Coordinates of N, CA and C and ligand atoms in Angstrom, one line a residue:
X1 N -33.6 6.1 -23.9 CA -34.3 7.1 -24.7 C -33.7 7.2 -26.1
X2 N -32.2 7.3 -25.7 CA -31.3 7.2 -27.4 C -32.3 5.8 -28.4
X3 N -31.7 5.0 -27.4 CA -32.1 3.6 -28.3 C -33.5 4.0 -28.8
X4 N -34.4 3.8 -28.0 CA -35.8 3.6 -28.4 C -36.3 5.1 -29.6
X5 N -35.4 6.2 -29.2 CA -35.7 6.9 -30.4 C -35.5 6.8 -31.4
X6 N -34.2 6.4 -31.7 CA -33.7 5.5 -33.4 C -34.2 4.4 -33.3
X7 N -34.4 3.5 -32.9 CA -35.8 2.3 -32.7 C -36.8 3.0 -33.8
X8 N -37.5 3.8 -32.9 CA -38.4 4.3 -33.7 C -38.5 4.6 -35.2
X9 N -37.1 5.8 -35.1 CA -37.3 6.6 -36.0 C -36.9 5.6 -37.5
X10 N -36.4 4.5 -36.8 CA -36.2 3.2 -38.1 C -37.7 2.5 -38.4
X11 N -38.4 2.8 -37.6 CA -39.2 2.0 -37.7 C -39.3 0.1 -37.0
X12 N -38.6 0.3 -36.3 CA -38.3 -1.4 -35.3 C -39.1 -1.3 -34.2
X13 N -39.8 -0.7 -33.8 CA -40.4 -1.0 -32.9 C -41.4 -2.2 -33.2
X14 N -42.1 -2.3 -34.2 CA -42.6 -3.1 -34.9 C -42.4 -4.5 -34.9
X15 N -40.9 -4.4 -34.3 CA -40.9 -6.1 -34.8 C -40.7 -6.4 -33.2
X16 N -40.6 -7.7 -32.5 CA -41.0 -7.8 -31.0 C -39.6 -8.6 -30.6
X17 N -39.4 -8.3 -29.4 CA -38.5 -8.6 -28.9 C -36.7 -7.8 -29.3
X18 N -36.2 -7.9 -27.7 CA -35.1 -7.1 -28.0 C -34.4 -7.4 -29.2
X19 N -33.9 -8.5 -29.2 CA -33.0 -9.4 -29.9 C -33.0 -8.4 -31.7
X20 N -34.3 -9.0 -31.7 CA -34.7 -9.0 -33.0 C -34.6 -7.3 -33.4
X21 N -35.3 -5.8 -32.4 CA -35.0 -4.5 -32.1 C -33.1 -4.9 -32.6
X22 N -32.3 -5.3 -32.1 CA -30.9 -4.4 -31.6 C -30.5 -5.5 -32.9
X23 N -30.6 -6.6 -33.8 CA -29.9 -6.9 -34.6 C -30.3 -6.0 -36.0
X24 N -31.7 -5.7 -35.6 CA -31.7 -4.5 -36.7 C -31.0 -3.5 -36.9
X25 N -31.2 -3.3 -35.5 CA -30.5 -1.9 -35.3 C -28.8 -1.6 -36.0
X26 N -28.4 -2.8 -35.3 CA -26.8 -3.1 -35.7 C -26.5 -3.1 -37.5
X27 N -27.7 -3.5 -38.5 CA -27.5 -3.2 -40.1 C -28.1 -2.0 -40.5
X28 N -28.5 -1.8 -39.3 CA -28.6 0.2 -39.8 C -28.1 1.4 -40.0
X29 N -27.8 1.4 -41.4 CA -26.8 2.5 -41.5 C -26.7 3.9 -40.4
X30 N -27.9 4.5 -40.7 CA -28.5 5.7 -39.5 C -28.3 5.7 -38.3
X31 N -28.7 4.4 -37.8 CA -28.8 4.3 -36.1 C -26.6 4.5 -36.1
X32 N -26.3 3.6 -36.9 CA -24.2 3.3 -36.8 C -24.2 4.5 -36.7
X33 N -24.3 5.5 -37.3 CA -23.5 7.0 -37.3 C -24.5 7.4 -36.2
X34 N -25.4 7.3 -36.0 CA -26.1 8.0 -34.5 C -25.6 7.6 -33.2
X35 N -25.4 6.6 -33.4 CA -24.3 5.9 -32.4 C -22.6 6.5 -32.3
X36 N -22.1 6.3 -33.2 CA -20.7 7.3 -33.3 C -20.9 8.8 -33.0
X37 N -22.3 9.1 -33.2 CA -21.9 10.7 -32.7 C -22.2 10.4 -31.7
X38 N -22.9 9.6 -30.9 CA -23.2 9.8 -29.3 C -22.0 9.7 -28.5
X39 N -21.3 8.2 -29.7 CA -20.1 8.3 -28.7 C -19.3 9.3 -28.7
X40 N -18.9 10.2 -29.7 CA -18.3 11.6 -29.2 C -18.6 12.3 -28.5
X41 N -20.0 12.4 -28.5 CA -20.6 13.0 -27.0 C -20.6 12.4 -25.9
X42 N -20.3 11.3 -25.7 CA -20.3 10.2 -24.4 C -18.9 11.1 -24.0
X43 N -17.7 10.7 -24.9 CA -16.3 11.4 -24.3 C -16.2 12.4 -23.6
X44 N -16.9 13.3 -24.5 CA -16.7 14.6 -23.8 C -17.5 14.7 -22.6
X45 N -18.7 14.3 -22.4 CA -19.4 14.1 -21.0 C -18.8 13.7 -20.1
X46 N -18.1 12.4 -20.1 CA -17.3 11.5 -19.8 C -16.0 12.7 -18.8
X47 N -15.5 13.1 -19.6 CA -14.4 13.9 -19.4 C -14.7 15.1 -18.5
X48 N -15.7 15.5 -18.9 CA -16.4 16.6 -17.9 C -16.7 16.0 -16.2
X49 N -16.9 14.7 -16.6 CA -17.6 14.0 -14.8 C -16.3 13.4 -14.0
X50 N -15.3 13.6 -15.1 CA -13.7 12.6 -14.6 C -13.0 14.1 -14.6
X51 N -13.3 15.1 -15.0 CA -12.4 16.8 -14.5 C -11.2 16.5 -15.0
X52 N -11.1 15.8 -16.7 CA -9.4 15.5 -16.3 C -9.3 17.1 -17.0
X53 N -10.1 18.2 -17.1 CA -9.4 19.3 -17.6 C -9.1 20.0 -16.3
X54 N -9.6 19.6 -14.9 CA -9.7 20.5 -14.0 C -8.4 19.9 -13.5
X55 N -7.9 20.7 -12.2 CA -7.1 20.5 -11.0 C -7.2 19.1 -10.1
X56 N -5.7 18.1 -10.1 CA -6.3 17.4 -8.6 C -5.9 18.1 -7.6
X57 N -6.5 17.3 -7.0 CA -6.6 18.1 -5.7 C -4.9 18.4 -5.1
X58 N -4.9 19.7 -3.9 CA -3.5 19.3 -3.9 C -3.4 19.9 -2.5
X59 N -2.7 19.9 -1.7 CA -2.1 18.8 0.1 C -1.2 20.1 0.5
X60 N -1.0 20.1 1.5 CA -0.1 21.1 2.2 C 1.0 19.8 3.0
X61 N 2.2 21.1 2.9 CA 3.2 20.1 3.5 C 3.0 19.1 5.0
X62 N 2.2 19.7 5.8 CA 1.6 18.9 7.1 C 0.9 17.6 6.3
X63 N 0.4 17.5 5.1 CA -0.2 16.3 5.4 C 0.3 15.4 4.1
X64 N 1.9 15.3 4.0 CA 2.9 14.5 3.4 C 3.1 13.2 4.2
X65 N 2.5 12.2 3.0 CA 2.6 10.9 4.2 C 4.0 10.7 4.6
X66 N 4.0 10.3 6.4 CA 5.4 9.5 6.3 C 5.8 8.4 5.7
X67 N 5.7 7.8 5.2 CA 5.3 6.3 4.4 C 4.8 6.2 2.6
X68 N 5.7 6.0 1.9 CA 5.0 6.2 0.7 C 5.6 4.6 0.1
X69 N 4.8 3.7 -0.1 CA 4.7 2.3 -0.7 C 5.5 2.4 -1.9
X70 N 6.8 1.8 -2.2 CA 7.2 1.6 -3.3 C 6.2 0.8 -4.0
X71 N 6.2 0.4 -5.0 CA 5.1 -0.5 -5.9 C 5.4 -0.9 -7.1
X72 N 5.4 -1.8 -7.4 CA 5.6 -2.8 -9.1 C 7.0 -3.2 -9.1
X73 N 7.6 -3.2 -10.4 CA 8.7 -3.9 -10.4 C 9.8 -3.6 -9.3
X74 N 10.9 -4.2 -9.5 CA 11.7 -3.9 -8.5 C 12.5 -2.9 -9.2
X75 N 13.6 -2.5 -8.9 CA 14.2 -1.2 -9.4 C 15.0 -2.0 -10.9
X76 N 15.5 -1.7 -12.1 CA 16.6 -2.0 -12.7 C 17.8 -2.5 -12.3
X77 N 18.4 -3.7 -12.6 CA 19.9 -3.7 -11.8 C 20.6 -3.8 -12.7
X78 N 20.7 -3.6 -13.9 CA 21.4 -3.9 -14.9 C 22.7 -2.6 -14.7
X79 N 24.1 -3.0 -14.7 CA 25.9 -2.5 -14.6 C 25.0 -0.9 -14.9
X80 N 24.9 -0.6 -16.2 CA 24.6 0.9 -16.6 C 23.8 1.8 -15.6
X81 N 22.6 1.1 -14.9 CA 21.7 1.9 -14.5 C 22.1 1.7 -13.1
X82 N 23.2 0.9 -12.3 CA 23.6 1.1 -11.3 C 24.8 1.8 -11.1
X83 N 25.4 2.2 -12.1 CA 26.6 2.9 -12.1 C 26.1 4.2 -12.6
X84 N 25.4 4.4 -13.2 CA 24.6 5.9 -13.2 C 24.0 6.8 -12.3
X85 N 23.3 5.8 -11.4 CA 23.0 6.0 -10.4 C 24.0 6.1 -8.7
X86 N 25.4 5.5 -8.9 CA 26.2 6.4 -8.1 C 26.8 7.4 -8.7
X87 N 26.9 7.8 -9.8 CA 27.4 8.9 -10.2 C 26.7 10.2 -10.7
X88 N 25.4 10.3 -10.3 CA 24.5 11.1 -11.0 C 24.2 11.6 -12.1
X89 N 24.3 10.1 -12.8 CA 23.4 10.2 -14.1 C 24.3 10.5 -15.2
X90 N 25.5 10.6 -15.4 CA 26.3 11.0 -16.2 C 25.6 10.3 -17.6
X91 N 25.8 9.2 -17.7 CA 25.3 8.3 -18.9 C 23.9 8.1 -19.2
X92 N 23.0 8.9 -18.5 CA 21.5 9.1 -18.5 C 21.3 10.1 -19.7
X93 N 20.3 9.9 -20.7 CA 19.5 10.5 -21.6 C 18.0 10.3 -21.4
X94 N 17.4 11.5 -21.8 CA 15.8 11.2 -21.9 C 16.2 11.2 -23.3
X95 N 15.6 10.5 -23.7 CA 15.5 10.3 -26.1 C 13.7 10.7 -26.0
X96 N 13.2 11.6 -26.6 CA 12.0 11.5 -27.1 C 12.5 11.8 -28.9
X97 N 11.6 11.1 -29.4 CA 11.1 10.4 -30.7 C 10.0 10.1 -30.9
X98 N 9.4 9.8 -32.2 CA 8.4 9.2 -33.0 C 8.0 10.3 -33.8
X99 N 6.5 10.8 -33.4 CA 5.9 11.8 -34.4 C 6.2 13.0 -33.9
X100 N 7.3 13.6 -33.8 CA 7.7 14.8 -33.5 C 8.7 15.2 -35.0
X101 N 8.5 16.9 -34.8 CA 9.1 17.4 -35.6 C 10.6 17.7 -35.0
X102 N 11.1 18.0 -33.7 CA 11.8 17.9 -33.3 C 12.6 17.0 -32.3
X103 N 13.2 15.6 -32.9 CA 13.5 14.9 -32.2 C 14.3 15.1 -31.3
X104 N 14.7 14.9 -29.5 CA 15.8 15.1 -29.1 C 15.7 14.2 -27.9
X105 N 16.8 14.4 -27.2 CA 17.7 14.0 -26.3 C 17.9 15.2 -24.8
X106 N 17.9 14.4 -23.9 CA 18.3 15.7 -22.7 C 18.7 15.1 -21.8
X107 N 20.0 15.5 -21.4 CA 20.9 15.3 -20.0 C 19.6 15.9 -18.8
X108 N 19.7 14.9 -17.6 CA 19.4 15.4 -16.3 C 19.5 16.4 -16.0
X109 N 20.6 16.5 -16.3 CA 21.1 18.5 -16.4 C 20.1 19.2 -16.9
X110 N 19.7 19.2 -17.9 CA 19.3 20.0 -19.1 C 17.7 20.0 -18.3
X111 N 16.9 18.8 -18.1 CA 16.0 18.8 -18.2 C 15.7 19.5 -16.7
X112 N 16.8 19.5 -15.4 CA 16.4 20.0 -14.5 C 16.9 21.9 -14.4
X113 N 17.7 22.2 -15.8 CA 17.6 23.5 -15.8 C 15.9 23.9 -16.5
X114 N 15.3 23.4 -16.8 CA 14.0 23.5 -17.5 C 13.1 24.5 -16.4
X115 N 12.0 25.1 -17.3 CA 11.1 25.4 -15.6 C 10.5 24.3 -15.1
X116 N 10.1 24.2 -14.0 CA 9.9 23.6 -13.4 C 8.6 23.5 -12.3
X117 N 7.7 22.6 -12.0 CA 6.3 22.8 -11.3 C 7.1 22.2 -10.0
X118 N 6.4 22.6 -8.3 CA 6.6 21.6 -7.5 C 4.7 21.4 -7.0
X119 N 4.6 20.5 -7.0 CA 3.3 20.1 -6.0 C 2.9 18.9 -5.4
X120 N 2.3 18.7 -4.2 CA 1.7 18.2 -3.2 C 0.5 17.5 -3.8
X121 N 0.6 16.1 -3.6 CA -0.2 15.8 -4.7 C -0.9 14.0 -4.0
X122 N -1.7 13.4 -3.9 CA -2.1 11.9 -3.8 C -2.3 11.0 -4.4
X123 N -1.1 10.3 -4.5 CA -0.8 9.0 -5.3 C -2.1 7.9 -4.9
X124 N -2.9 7.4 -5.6 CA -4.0 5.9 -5.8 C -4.0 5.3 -6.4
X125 N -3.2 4.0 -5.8 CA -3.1 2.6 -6.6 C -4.1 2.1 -6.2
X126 N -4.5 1.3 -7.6 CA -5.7 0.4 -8.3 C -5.6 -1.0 -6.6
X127 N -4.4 -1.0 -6.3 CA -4.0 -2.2 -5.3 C -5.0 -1.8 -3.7
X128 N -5.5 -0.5 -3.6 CA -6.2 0.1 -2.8 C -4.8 0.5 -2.2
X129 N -4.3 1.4 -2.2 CA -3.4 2.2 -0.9 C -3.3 3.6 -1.6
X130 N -2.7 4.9 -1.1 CA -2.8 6.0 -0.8 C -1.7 6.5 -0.4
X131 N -1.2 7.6 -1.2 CA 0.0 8.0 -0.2 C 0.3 9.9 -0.6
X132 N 0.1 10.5 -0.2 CA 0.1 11.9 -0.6 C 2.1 12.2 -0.1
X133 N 2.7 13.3 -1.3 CA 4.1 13.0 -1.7 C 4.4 14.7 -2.1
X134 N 5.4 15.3 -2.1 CA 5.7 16.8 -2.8 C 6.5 16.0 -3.7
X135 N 6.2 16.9 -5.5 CA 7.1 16.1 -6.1 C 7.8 17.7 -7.2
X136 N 8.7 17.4 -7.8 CA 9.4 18.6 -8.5 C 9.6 18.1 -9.8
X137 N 9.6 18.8 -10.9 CA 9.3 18.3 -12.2 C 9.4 19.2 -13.3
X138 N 9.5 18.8 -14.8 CA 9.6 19.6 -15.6 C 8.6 19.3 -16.1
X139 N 7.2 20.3 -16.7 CA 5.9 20.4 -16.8 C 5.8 19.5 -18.2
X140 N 5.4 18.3 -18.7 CA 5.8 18.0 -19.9 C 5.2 18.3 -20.9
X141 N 4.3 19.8 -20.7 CA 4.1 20.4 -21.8 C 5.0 21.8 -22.4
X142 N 5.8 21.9 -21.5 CA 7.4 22.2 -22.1 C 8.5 21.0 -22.9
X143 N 7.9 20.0 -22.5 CA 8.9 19.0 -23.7 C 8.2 19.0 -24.7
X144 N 6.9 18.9 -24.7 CA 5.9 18.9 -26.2 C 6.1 20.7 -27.1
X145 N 6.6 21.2 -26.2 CA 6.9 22.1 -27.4 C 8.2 22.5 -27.9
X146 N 8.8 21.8 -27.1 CA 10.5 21.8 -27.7 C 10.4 20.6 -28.7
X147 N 9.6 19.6 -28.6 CA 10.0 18.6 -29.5 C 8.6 18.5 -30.6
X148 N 7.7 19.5 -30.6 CA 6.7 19.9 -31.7 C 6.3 18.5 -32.3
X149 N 5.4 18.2 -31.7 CA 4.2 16.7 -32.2 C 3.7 17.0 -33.5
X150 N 4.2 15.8 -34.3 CA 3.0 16.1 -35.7 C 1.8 16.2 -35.4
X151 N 0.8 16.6 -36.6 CA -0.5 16.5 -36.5 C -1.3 15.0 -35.9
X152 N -0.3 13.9 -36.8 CA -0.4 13.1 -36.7 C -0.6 12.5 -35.0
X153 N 0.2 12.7 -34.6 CA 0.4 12.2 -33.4 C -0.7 12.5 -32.0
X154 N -1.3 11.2 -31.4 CA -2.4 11.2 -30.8 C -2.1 11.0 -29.2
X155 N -1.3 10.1 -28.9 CA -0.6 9.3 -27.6 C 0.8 9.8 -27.6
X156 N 1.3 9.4 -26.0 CA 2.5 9.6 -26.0 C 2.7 8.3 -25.2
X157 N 3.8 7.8 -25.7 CA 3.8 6.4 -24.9 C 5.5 6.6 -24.2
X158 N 5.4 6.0 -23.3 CA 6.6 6.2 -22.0 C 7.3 5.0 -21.7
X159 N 8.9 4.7 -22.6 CA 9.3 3.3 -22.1 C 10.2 3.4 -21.2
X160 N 10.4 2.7 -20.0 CA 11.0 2.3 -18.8 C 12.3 1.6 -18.6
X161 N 13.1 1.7 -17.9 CA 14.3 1.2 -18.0 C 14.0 -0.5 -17.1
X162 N 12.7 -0.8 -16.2 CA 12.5 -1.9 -15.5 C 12.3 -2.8 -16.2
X163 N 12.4 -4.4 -15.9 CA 11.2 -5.5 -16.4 C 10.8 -6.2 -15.1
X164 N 9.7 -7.1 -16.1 CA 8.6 -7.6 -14.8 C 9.2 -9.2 -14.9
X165 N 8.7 -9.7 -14.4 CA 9.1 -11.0 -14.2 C 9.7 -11.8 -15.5
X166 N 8.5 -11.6 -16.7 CA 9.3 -12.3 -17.9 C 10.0 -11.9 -18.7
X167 N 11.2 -10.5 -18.4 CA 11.8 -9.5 -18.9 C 11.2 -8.5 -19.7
X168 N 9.6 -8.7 -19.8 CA 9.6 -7.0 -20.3 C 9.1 -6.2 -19.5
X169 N 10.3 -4.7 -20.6 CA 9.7 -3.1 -19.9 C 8.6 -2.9 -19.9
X170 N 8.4 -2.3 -18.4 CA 7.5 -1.1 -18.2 C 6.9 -0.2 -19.3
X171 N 6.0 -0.2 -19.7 CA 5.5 0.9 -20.7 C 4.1 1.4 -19.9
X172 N 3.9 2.5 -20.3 CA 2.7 3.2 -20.5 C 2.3 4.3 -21.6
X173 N 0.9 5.0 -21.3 CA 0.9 5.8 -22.2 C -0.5 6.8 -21.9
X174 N -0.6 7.9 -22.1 CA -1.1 9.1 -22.2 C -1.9 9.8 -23.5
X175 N -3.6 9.9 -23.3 CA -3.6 10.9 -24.5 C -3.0 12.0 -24.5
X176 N -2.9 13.3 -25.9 CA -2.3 14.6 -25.5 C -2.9 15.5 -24.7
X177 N -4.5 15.2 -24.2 CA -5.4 15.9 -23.4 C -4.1 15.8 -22.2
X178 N -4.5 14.6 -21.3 CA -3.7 14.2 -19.8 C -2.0 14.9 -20.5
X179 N -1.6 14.5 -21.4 CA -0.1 15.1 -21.4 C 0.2 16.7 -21.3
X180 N -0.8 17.1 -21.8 CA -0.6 19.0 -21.9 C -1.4 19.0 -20.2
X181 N -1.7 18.3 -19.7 CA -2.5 18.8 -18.1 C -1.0 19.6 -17.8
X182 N -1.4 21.0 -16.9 CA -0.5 21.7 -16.2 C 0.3 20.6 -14.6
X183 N -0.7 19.8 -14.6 CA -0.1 18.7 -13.2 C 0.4 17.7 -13.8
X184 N 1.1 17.2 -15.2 CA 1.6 16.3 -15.8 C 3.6 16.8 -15.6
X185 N 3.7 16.0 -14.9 CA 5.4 16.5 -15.1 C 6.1 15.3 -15.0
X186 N 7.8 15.6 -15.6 CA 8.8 14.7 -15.2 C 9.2 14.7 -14.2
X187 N 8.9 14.3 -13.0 CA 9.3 14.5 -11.5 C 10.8 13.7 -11.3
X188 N 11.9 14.9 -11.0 CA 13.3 14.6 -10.8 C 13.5 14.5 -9.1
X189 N 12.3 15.1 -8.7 CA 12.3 15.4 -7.0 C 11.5 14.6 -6.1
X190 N 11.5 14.2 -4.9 CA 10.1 13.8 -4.1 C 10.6 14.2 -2.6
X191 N 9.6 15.0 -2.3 CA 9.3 15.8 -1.0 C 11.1 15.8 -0.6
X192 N 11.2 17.4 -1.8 CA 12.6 18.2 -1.5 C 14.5 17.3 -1.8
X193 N 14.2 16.0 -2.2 CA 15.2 15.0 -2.4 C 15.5 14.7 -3.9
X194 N 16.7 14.2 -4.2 CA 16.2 13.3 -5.9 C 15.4 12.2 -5.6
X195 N 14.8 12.3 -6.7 CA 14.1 10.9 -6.9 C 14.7 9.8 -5.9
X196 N 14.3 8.9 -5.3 CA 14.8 7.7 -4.9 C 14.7 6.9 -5.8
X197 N 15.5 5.8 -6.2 CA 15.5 4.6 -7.2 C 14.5 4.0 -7.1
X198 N 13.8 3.9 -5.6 CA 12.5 2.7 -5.6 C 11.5 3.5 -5.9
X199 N 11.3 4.8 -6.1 CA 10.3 5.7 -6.6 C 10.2 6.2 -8.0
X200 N 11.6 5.3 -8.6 CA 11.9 5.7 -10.0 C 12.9 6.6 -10.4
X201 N 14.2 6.5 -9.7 CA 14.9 7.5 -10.2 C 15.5 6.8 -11.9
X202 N 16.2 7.8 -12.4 CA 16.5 9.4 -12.3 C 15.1 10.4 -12.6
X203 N 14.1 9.5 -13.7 CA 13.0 10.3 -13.7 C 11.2 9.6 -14.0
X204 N 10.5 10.2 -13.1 CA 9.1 9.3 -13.5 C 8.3 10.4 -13.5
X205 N 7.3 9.6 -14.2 CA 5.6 10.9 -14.5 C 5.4 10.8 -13.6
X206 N 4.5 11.9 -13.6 CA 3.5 12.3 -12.7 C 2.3 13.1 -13.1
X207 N 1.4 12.3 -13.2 CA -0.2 12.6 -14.0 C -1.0 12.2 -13.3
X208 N -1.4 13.6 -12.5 CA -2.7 13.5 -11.1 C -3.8 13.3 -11.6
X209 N -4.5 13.7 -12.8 CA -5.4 12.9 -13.5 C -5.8 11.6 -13.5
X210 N -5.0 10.8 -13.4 CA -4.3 9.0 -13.5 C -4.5 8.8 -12.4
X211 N -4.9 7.4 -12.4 CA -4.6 6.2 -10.6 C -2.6 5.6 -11.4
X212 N -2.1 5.2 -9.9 CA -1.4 5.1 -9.9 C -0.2 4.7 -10.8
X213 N -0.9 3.5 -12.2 CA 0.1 2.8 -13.1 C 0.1 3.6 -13.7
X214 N -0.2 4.7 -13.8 CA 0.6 5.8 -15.0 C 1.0 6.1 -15.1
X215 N 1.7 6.4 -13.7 CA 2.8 7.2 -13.3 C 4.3 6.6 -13.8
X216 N 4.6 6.2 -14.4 CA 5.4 5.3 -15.5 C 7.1 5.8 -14.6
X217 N 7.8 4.7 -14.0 CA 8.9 5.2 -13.4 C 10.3 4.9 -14.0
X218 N 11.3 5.2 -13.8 CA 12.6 4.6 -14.4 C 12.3 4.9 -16.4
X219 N 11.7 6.5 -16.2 CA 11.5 6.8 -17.9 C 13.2 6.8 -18.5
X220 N 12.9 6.0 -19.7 CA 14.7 6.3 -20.2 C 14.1 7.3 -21.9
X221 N 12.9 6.5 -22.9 CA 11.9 7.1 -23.8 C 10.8 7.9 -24.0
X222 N 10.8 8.4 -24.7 CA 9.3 8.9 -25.0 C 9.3 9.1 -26.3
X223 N 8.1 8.3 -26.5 CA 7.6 8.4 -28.4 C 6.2 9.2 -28.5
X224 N 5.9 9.8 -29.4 CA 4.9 10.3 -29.7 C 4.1 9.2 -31.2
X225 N 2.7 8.6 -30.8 CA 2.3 7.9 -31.7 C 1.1 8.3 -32.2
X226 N 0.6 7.8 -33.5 CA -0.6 7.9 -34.0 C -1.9 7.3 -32.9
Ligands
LIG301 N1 8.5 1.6 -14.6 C1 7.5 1.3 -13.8 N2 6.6 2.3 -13.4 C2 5.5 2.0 -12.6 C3 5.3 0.7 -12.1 C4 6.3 -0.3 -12.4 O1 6.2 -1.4 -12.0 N3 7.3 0.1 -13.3 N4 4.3 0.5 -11.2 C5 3.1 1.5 -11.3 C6 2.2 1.4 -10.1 S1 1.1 0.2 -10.2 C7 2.2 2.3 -9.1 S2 1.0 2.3 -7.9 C8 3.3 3.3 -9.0 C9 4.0 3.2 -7.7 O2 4.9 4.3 -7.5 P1 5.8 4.3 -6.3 O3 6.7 3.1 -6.4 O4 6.5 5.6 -6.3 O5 4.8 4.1 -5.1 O6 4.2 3.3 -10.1 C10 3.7 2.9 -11.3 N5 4.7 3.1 -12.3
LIG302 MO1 -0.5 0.9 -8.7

């Protein structure tokens, strides 16, 4: 109905066949910007049918899988991140950077005196598997206001201490919609334990919004970008 109404209101209906309709359409100043607003309206619809402003869903401790699939790279083995890892983290920093007004740094420590969310929550990887998990975390819309995002700043992107087969890191990334979600956290915990290494220790997201690669594990960065 979109199409055929700017169709119209250009006057293309007139000429025959699709082809000849949509290459018009495409040098039409009018229809371009009618199109860019729809697509802002597509998002927001979009976003309304995907609830990323609502709640996932969330599990009682009876139905914590026994079994939760490690998944993707294998853990880090590099001297540092294994000797950190028997000693609890001593030499571990989170660095967030980029478009922040406040750049900083935070010991394990620091970030697990933070407040803190715990919730019951169902992990879905794209691979088809499922695994519902309790996880404990610092809400990481308490790091976005310790570390104050420029205006500028649209994404937050999350680098990893892993690599994949041809040595590169793990990365992901977040708009600031999913990052300010109240179920977005730095999860130090999983069902009452630290982190396990094969689950991402010392710290990984957790963004119930997201299927599973988002969940970005073995975080050592965080940049705020345009
Ligand atoms: N750093 C890092 N994070 C990662 C991955 C990875 O390979 N490296 N794999 C992703 C994928 S595809 C999934 S399904 C989950 C798996 O989390 P789990 O190992 O706790 O099951 O981690 C995600 N985060
Ligand atoms: Mo996954």
């Amino acid at each position: 109905k979109l199409l055929l109404g700017a169709a119209q209101g250009v006057g293309l209906l007139l000429l025959s066949g699709c082809e000849k309709v949509f290459n018009g359409l495409q040098q039409n100043q009018k229809f371009l910007s009618l199109l860019e607003s729809a697509e802002g309206a597509n998002q927001r619809l979009l976003r309304l049918l995907t609830g990323r402003n609502k709640l996932a869903q969330e599990f009682s401790e009876a139905d914590i899988s026994r079994y939760f699939k490690p998944n993707g790279n294998p853990p880090p083995v590099t001297v540092d991140y294994l000797m950190n890892a028997n000693s609890g983290w001593p030499g571990w920093k989170l660095e967030i950077g980029g478009l922040v007004k406040q750049p900083a740094r935070f010991s394990l420590e620091e970030i697990q005196s933070m407040p803190s969310r715990t919730q019951i929550t169902r992990h879905d990887c794209v691979e088809g598997w499922s695994a519902i998990a309790k996880w404990k975390g610092v809400p990481l819309a308490k790091i976005i206001e310790r570390v104050q995002p420029a205006a500028e700043a649209k994404y937050v992107v999350f680098y990893c201490m892993d690599t994949d087969d041809s040595g590169n890191n793990y990365y992901e990334s977040l708009d600031l919609l999913d990052a300010h979600h109240p179920q977005t956290i730095l999860a130090y915990e999983m069902n009452d334990r630290d982190l396990p290494i094969e689950h991402g220790a010392p710290l990984r997201l957790r963004v119930e919004t997201q299927l599973g690669y988002k969940h970005a594990k073995y975080i050592h960065r965080i940049e705020f970008v345009s």
